[in-house]
Coordinates of C-alpha atoms in Angstrom, one line a residue:
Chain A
X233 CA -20.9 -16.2 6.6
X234 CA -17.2 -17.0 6.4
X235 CA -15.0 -13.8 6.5
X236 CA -11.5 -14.2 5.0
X237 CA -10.8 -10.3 4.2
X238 CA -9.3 -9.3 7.1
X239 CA -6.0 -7.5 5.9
X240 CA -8.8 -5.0 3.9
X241 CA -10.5 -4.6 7.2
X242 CA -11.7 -5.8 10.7
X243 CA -14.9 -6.0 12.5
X244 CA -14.6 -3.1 15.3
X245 CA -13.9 -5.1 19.0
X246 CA -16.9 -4.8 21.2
X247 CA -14.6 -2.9 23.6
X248 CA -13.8 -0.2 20.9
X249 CA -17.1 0.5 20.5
X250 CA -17.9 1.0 23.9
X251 CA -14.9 2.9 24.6
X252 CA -16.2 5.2 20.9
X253 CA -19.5 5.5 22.8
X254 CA -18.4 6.4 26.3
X255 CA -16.4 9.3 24.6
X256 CA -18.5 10.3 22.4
X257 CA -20.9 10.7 25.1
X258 CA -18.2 12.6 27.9
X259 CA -16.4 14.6 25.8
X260 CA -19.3 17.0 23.9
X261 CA -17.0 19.6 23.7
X262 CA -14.5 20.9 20.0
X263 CA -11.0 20.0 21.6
X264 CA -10.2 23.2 19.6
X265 CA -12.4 25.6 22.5
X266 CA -10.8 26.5 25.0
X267 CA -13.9 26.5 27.4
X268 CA -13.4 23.6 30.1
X269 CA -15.5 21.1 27.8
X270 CA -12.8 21.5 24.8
X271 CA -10.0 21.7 27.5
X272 CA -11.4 17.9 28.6
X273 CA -11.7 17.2 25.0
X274 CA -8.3 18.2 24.3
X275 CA -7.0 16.4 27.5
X276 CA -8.2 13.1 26.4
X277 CA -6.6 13.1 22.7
X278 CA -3.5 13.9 24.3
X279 CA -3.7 11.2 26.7
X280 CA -4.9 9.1 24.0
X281 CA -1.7 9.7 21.7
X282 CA 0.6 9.3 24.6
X283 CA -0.9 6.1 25.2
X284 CA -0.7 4.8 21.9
X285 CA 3.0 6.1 21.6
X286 CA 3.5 4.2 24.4
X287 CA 1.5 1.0 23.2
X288 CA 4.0 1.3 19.8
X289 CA 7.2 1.4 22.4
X290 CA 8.0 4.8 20.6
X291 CA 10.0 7.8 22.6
X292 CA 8.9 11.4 23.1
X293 CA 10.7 12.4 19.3
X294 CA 7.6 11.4 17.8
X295 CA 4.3 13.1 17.6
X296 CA 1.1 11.1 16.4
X297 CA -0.8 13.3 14.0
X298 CA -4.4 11.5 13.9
X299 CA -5.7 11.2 9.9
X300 CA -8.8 9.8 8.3
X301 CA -6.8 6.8 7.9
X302 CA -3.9 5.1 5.9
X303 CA -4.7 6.5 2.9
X304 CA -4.4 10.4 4.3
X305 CA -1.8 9.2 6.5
X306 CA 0.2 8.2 3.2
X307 CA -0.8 11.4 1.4
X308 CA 0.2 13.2 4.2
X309 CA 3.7 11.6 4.6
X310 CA 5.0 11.7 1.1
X311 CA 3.5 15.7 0.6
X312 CA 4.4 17.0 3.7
X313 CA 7.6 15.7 2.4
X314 CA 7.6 17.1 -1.1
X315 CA 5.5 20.0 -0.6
X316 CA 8.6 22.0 1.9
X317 CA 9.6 24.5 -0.3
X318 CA 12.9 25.0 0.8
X319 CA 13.2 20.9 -0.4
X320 CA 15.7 21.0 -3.0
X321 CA 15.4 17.3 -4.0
X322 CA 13.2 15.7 -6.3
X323 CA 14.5 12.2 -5.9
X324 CA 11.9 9.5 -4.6
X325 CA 12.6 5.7 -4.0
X326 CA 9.9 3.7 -3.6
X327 CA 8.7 -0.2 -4.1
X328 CA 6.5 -2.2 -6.2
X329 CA 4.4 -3.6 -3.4
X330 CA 2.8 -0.3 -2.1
X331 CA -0.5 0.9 -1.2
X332 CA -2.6 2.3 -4.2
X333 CA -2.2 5.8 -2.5
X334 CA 1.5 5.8 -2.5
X335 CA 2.1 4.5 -6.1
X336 CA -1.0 7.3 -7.0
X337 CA 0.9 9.7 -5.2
X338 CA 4.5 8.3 -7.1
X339 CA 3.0 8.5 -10.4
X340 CA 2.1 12.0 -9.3
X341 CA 5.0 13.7 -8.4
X342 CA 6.5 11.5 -11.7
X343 CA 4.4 13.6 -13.8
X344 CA 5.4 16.6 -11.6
X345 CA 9.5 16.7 -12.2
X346 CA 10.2 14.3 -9.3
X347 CA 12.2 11.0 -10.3
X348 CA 11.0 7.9 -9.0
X349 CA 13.2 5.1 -8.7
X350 CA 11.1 1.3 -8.1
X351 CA 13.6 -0.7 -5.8
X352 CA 14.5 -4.1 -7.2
X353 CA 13.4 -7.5 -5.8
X354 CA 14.6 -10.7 -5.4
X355 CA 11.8 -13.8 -5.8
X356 CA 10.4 -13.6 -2.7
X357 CA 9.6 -10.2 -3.3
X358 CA 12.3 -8.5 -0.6
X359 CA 13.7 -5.3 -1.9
X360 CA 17.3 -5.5 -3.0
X361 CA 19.9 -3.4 -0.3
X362 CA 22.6 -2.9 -2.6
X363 CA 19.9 -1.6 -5.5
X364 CA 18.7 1.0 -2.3
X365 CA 22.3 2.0 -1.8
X366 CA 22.8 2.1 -5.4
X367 CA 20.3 4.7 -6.2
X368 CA 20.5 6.8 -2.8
X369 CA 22.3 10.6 -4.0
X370 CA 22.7 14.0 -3.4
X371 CA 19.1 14.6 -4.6
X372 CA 16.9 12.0 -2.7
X373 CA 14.3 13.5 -0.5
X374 CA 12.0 10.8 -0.2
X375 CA 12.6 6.6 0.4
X376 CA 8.8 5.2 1.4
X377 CA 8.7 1.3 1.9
X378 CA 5.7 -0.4 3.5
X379 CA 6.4 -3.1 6.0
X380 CA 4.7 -5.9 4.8
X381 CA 2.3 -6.1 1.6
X382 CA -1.0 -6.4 1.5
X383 CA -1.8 -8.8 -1.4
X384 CA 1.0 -11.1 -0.3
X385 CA 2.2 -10.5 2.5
X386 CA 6.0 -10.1 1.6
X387 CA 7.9 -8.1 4.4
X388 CA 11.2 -5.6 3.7
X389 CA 13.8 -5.1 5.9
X390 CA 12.9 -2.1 7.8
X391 CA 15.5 -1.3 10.1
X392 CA 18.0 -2.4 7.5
X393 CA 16.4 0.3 5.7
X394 CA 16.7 2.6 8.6
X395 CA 20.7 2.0 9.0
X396 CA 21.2 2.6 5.6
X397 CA 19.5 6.0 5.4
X398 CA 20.8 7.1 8.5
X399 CA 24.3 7.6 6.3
X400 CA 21.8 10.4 4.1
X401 CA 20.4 13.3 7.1
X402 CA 18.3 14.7 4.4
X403 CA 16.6 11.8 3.3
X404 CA 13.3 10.8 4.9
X405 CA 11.8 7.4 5.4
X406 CA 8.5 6.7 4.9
X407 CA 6.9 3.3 6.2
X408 CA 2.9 2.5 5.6
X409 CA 3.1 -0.2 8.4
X410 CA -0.9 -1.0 8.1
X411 CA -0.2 -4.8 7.7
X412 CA 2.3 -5.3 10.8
X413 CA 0.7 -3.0 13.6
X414 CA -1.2 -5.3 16.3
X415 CA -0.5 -8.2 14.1
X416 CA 3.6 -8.8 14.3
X417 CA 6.7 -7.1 16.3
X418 CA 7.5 -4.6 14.3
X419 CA 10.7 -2.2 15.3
X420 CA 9.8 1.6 14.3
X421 CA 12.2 3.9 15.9
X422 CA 14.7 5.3 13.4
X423 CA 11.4 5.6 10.9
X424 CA 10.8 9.1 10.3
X425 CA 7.2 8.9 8.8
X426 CA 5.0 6.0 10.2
X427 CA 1.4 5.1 8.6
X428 CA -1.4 2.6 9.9
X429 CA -5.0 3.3 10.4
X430 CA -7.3 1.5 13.3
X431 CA -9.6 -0.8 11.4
X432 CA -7.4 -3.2 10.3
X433 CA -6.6 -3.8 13.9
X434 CA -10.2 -3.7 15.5
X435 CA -10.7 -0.6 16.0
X436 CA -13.6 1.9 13.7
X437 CA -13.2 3.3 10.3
X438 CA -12.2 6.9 9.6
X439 CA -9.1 6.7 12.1
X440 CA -5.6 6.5 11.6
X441 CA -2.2 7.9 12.1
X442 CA 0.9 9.3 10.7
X443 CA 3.9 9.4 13.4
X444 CA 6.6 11.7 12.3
X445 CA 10.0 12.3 14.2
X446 CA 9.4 16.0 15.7
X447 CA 12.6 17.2 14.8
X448 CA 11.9 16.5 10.9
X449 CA 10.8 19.6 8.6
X450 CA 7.1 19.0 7.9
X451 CA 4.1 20.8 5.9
X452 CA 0.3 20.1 6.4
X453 CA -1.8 19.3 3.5
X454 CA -5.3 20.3 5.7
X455 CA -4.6 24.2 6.6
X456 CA -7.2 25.6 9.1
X457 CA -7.7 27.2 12.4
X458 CA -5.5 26.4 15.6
X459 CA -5.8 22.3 16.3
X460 CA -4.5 19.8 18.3
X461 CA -1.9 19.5 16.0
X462 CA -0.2 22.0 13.3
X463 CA -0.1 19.0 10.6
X464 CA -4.0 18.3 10.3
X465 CA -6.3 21.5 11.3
X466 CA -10.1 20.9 11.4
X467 CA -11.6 19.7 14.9
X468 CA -9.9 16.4 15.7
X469 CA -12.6 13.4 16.2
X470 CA -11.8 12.8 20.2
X471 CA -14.0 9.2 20.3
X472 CA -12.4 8.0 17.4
X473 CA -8.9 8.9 18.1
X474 CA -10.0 7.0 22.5
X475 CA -11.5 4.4 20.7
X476 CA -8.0 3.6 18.3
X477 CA -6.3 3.3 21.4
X478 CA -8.2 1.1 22.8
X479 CA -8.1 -0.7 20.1
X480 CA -4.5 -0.7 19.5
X481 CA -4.0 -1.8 23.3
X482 CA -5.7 -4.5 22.4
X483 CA -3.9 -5.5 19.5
X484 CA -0.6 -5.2 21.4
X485 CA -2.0 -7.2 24.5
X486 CA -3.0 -10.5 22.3
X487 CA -0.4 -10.1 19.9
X488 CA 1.9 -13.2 20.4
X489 CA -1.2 -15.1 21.2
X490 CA -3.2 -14.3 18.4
X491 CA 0.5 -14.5 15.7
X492 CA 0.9 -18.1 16.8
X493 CA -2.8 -18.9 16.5
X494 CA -2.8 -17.6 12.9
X495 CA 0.6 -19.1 12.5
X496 CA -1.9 -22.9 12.8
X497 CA -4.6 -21.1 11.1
X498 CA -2.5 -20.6 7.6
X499 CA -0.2 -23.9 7.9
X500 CA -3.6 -25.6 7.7
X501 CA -4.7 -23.8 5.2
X502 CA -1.5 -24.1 3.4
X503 CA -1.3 -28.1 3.6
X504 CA -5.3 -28.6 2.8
X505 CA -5.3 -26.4 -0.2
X506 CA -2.1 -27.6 -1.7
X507 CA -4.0 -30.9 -3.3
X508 CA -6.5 -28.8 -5.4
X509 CA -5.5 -28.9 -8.9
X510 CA -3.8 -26.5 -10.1
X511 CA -3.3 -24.0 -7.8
X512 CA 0.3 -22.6 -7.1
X513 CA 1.1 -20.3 -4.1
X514 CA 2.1 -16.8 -4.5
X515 CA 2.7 -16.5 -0.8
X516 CA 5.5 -18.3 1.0
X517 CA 5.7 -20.0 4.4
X518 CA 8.0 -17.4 5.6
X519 CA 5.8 -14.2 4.6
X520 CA 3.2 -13.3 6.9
X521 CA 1.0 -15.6 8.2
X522 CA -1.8 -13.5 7.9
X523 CA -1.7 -13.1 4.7
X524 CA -2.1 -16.4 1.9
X525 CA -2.2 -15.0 -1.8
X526 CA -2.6 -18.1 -4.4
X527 CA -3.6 -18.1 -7.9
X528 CA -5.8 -20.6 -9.7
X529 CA -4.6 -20.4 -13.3
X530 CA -7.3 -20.6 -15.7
X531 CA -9.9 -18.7 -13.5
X532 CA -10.1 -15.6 -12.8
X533 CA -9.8 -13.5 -9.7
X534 CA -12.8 -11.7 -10.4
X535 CA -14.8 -15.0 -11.1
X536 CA -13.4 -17.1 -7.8
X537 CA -14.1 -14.0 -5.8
X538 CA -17.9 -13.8 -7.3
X539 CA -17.7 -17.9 -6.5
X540 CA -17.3 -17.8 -2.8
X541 CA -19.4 -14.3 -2.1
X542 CA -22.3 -16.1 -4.0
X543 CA -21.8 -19.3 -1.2
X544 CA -21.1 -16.9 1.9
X545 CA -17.3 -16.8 1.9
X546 CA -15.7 -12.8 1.4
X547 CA -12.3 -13.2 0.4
X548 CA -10.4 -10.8 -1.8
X549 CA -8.9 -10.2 -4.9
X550 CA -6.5 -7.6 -5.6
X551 CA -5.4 -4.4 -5.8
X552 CA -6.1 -2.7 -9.3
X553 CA -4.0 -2.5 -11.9
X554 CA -5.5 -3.2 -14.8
X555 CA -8.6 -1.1 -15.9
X556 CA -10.9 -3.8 -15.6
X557 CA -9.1 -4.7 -12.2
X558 CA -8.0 -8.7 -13.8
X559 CA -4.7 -8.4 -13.3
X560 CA -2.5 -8.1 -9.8
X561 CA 0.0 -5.7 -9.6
X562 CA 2.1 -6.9 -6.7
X563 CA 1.6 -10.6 -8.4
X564 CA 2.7 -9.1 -11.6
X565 CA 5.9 -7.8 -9.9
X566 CA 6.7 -10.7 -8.0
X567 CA 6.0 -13.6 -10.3
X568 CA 6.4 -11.9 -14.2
X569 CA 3.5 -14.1 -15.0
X570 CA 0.5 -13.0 -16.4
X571 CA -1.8 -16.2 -15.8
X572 CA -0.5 -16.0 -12.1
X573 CA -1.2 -12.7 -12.0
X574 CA -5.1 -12.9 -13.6
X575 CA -6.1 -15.8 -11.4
X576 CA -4.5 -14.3 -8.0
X577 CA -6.8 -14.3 -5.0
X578 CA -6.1 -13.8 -1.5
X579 CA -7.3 -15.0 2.0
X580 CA -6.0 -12.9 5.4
X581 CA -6.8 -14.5 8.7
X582 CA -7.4 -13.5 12.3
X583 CA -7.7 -15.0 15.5
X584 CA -11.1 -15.2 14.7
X585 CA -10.8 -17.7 11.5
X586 CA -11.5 -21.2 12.5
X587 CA -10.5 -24.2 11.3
X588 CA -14.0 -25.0 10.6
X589 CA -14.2 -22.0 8.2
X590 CA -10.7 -23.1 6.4
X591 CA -12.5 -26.7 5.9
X592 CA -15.7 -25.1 3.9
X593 CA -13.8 -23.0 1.9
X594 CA -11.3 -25.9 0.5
X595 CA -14.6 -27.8 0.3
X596 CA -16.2 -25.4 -1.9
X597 CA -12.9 -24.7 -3.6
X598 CA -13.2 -28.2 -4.9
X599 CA -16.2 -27.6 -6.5
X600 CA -15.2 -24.8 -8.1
X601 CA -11.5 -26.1 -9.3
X602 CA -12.8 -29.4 -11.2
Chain B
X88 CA 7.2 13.6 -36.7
X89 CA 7.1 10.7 -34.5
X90 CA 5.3 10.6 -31.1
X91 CA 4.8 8.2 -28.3
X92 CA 1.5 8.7 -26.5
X93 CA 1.7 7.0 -23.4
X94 CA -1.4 6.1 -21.6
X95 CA -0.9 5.8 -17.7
X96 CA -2.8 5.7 -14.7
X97 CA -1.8 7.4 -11.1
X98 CA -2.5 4.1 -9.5
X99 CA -0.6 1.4 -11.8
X100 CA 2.9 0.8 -10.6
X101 CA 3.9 -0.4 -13.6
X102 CA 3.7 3.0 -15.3
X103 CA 6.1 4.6 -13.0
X104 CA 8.4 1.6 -14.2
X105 CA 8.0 2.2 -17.7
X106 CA 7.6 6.4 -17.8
X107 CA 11.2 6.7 -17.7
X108 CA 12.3 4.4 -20.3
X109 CA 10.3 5.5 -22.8
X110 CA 11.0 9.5 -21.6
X111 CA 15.0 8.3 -22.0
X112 CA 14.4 6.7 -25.2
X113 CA 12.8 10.5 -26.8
X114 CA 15.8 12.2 -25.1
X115 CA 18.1 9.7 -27.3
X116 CA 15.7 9.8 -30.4
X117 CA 15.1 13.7 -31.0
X118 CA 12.8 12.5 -34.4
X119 CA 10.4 11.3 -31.4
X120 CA 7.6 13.7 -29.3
X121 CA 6.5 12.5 -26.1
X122 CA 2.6 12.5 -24.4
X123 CA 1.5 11.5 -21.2
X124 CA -2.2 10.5 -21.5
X125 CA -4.0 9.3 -18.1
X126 CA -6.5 6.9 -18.0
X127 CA -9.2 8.0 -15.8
X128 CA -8.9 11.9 -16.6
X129 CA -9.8 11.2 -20.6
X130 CA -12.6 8.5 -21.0
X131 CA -13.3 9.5 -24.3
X132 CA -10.3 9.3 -25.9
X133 CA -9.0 5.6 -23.9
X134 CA -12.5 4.7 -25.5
X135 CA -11.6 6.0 -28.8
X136 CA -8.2 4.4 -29.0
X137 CA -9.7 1.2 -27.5
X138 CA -7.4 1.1 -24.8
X139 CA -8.0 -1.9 -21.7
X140 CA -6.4 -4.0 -20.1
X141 CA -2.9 -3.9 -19.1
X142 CA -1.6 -0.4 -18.8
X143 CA 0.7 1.1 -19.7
X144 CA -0.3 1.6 -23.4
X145 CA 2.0 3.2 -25.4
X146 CA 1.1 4.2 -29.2
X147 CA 3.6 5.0 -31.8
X148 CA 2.3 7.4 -34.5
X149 CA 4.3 8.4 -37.3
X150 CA 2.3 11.6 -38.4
X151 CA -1.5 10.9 -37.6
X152 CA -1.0 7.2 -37.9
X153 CA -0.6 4.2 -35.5
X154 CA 2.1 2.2 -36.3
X155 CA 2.7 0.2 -33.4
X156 CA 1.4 -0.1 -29.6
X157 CA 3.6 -1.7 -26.6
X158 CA 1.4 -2.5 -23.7
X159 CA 2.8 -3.3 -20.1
X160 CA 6.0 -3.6 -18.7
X161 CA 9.3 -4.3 -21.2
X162 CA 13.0 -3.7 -20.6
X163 CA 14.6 -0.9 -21.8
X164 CA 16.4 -2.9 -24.5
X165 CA 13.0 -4.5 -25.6
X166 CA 11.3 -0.8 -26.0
X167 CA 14.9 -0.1 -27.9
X168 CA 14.4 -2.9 -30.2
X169 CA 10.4 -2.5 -30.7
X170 CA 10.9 1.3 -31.7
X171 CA 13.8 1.1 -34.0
X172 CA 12.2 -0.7 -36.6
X173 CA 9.7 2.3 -37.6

């Protein structure tokens, strides 16, 4: 088996899952009791969120609210937004290259009486900062760019982001970060809404997070009994939210080792593909290296995919955008060519790729490009 | 009466680039009426209209007839030029 699907998930670290067990097994108790058991319970998720604002080099103005994952973390950032009442504005600014659940969410509030602006991009697909100034007013509530994209790995500038919005108190920034946690430095202070979820880092499905500045007006979209925290009632899932952090010590402990390692990985990748005929590179050298999107006009995505799972190598597609998921958005946007677009597929790397695997995969590639 | 059904979906970017031009283009053109469909909510009718592929879909009717459909992304100015011919 050759796994080259890493930016849509991660195999859990063997350390994750023995830190998941060991919790699961000492803290029995509903962190909401306030027996002894619950108080333990309660103890450890705060410890647990300390640690990981620590991990993220983030100060005491933030508060991790633990979610299902990026997807809830997303929803939960652009409607506890929106949703405040006494939120006058119903101006959103948003990208191109998001997550399905923010453009689901954009289209939403679209429909809704919210305008949504799509930021502008040049040909590497980096948003414009003059469009962004352009279009901030009086009635923007909402500016939500991710840090790096998943199909293709494009980053924005997110702290040039942050200085411009810093000119506009009641606008709020919104960054899905899920590609660049664990993987890249990232800077996140000045952010007021952070998204990433654990198992794209090694950690277990069904965890994530949204951090949100403290002193920023929020609203839940989960409403229950007394929790952990006022922005997601329902009894918070204490091994899960241990094991993220162990997870995401992890990822911030090997990260400069591991970035350089997949820095070899994708040059190699990147000079052995480049002879097969055809094939044109959506990605760049200077997008992430974790991420290599390529497109092999004349067959499609859905086809090369079926290709490689059939001989034992997982690599990905695309997010859907057409109804019979053939056609990349996020290739769409960047390249304005359909036949790019159709025949997109992309590979994401890890420290665990080999060389080896990168060797099999051109070699079947080869077969398949004749 | 003229109407532009537009067929969207919540999770195609490319309908929240094209939802306003055509909404600006009925606020300059009062002869025009203005529908959102979504894809996934109304099987039947995408079905029926033989909508796939690249969304959006937007369908020009001129009473109960189809007169002209615009699919994907287009500039402003393209939508302009498409639509003033009916």
């Amino acid at each position: 088996m050759i796994y080259l699907d890493y930016a849509a998930t991660t195999p859990a670290h063997p350390s994750v899952l023995s830190a998941f067990k060991k919790a699961a097994q000492k803290y029995i108790g509903n962190p909401n009791s306030g027996h002894e058991l619950g108080l333990m319970a309660a103890k450890a998720i705060d410890k647990a969120l300390t640690k990981m604002r620590h991990h993220l080099h983030l100060p005491s103005s933030y508060e991790l609210i633990p979610t299902s994952g990026a997807t809830e973390a997303n929803n939960l950032a652009w409607q506890g937004v929106l949703n405040i009442p006494e939120n006058k504005g119903k101006h959103i600014i948003t990208t191109a290259f998001e997550h399905s659940s923010i453009t689901a969410n954009a289209n939403y509030y679209a429909r809704n009486g919210f305008r949504v602006d799509i930021l502008t991009t040049d040909k590497h697909g980096h948003v414009d900062l003059n469009h962004l100034r352009s279009l901030l007013c009086k009635d923007t509530i909402l500016v939500s760019v991710c840090s790096v994209n998943s199909e293709i790995g494009n980053r924005q500038p997110i702290q040039a982001i942050v200085d411009i919005i810093k000119g506009y108190p009641s606008v709020y920034f919104h960054s899905d970060v899920t590609q660049s946690i664990g993987k890249e430095p990232i800077e996140l202070d000045g952010i007021d809404l952070i998204s990433m979820t654990a198992h794209k880092f090694y950690g277990v499905k069904g965890i994530g997070l949204l951090i949100k500045k403290k002193k920023r007006d929020f609203t839940p979209i989960i409403r229950g009994g007394h929790s952990t925290t006022a922005y997601r009632r329902g009894t918070p899932a204490t091994e899960l939210i241990v094991s993220m952090e162990r997870a995401l010590k992890l990822a911030m402990q090997g990260q400069i080792t591991n970035y350089d390692y997949v820095v070899g990985i994708n040059e190699y990748a990147r000079e052995h593909l480049s002879p097969l005929p055809n094939i044109v590179f959506n990605s760049e050298a200077t997008d992430s290296p974790f991420v290599f999107n390529f497109s092999l006009p004349g067959c499609s995505s859905r086809a090369t995919v079926t290709y490689l799972s059939q001989r034992g190598i997982y690599i990905s597609n695309h997010t859907a955008c057409e109804s019979d998921a053939d056609l990349s958005s996020a290739i769409l946007s960047l390249t304005s060519d359909q036949a790019l677009a159709t025949s997109s597929v992309r590979l994401s790397f890890s420290y665990l790729t080999t060389i080896e695997e990168i060797d099999r995969l051109i070699e079947v590639l080869r077969g398949y490009c004749k | 009466m003229k109407k532009i059904m537009l067929i969207t979906a919540v999770w195609c970017p490319s309908c929240l680039i094209m939802r306003p031009r055509y909404q600006a283009y009925v606020q300059k053109h009062l002869e025009f009426s203005f529908e959102e469909v979504d894809f996934d909510d109304n099987p039947s009718l995408v079905k029926k209209l033989s909508v796939a592929k690249t969304l959006p879909v937007a369908i020009i009717y001129t009473g109960e007839r189809e007169v002209v459909r615009l699919i994907g992304e287009l500039s402003a100015q393209n939508v302009e030029e498409k639509l003033s011919t009916i």
